[in-house]
Amino acid sequence: MRKEYDFSKGKRGAIIPSEGKTSITLYLDDEILATFQERAETAGLGYQTLINEALKAYLKNSSEQSLTGKVRSPIL
């Protein structure tokens, strides 16, 4: 160990994560998760990457109105 450390460029608090991805907790049906895991293994990808790509494709091919109509109507 050094006798002294230079903290002049140090910052307090948690490290700010880089932009681009956010870690979340998401509950999925067991069969949905198993299917993504199987397909990801076949494709040589991570299952989380495959889920992310599937969500991107869905959003790209769906209009905002149809998305909110499908998601909110069963809840209300």
Tab-separated table of C-alpha atoms in Angstrom:
chain	number	residue	atom	x	y	z
A	1	MET	CA	0.000	0.000	0.000
A	2	ARG	CA	1.083	3.536	-0.613
A	3	LYS	CA	1.578	5.981	2.205
A	4	GLU	CA	-0.597	8.541	0.407
A	5	TYR	CA	-3.234	8.380	-2.288
A	6	ASP	CA	-4.284	11.180	-4.648
A	7	PHE	CA	-8.053	11.659	-4.463
A	8	SER	CA	-8.028	15.055	-6.203
A	9	LYS	CA	-9.928	13.607	-9.187
A	10	GLY	CA	-12.118	11.337	-7.079
A	11	LYS	CA	-15.892	11.584	-6.975
A	12	ARG	CA	-18.252	10.789	-4.131
A	13	GLY	CA	-21.201	8.487	-4.455
A	14	ALA	CA	-22.058	5.622	-6.716
A	15	ILE	CA	-20.474	5.244	-10.105
A	16	ILE	CA	-22.757	6.606	-12.803
A	17	PRO	CA	-23.590	3.773	-15.224
A	18	SER	CA	-22.993	4.310	-18.912
A	19	GLU	CA	-25.998	5.173	-21.034
A	20	GLY	CA	-27.572	2.618	-23.286
A	21	LYS	CA	-28.831	-0.165	-21.062
A	22	THR	CA	-30.640	-0.307	-17.739
A	23	SER	CA	-30.859	-3.298	-15.456
A	24	ILE	CA	-34.439	-4.171	-14.440
A	25	THR	CA	-36.303	-7.012	-12.778
A	26	LEU	CA	-38.928	-8.546	-15.033
A	27	TYR	CA	-41.261	-11.444	-14.319
A	28	LEU	CA	-41.893	-13.717	-17.308
A	29	ASP	CA	-43.877	-16.921	-17.669
A	30	ASP	CA	-41.632	-19.968	-17.316
A	31	GLU	CA	-42.432	-21.178	-20.834
A	32	ILE	CA	-41.599	-17.776	-22.347
A	33	LEU	CA	-38.233	-17.692	-20.602
A	34	ALA	CA	-37.456	-21.297	-21.562
A	35	THR	CA	-38.276	-20.580	-25.204
A	36	PHE	CA	-36.022	-17.523	-25.300
A	37	GLN	CA	-33.226	-19.465	-23.601
A	38	GLU	CA	-33.505	-22.329	-26.111
A	39	ARG	CA	-33.582	-19.996	-29.119
A	40	ALA	CA	-30.704	-17.931	-27.753
A	41	GLU	CA	-28.570	-21.035	-27.273
A	42	THR	CA	-29.303	-22.134	-30.848
A	43	ALA	CA	-28.409	-18.665	-32.160
A	44	GLY	CA	-25.308	-18.387	-29.986
A	45	LEU	CA	-26.632	-15.326	-28.158
A	46	GLY	CA	-27.583	-14.509	-24.605
A	47	TYR	CA	-31.283	-14.891	-23.846
A	48	GLN	CA	-31.480	-11.323	-22.515
A	49	THR	CA	-30.058	-10.046	-25.802
A	50	LEU	CA	-32.668	-12.058	-27.683
A	51	ILE	CA	-35.498	-10.694	-25.499
A	52	ASN	CA	-34.191	-7.157	-26.089
A	53	GLU	CA	-34.093	-7.722	-29.864
A	54	ALA	CA	-37.623	-9.174	-29.829
A	55	LEU	CA	-38.927	-6.138	-27.945
A	56	LYS	CA	-37.176	-3.763	-30.368
A	57	ALA	CA	-38.670	-5.602	-33.359
A	58	TYR	CA	-42.133	-5.525	-31.799
A	59	LEU	CA	-41.931	-1.802	-31.116
A	60	LYS	CA	-40.604	-1.089	-34.603
A	61	ASN	CA	-43.498	-2.979	-36.215
A	62	SER	CA	-46.228	-1.651	-33.919
A	63	SER	CA	-47.785	1.752	-33.791
A	64	GLU	CA	-48.018	3.466	-30.426
A	65	GLN	CA	-51.812	3.331	-30.535
A	66	SER	CA	-51.970	-0.415	-31.110
A	67	LEU	CA	-49.427	-1.014	-28.342
A	68	THR	CA	-51.373	0.932	-25.716
A	69	GLY	CA	-54.653	-0.577	-26.887
A	70	LYS	CA	-53.363	-4.123	-26.466
A	71	VAL	CA	-51.622	-3.551	-23.167
A	72	ARG	CA	-54.097	-1.354	-21.345
A	73	SER	CA	-57.433	-2.836	-22.374
A	74	PRO	CA	-57.080	-6.110	-20.416
A	75	ILE	CA	-56.013	-4.200	-17.304
A	76	LEU	CA	-58.944	-1.815	-17.374
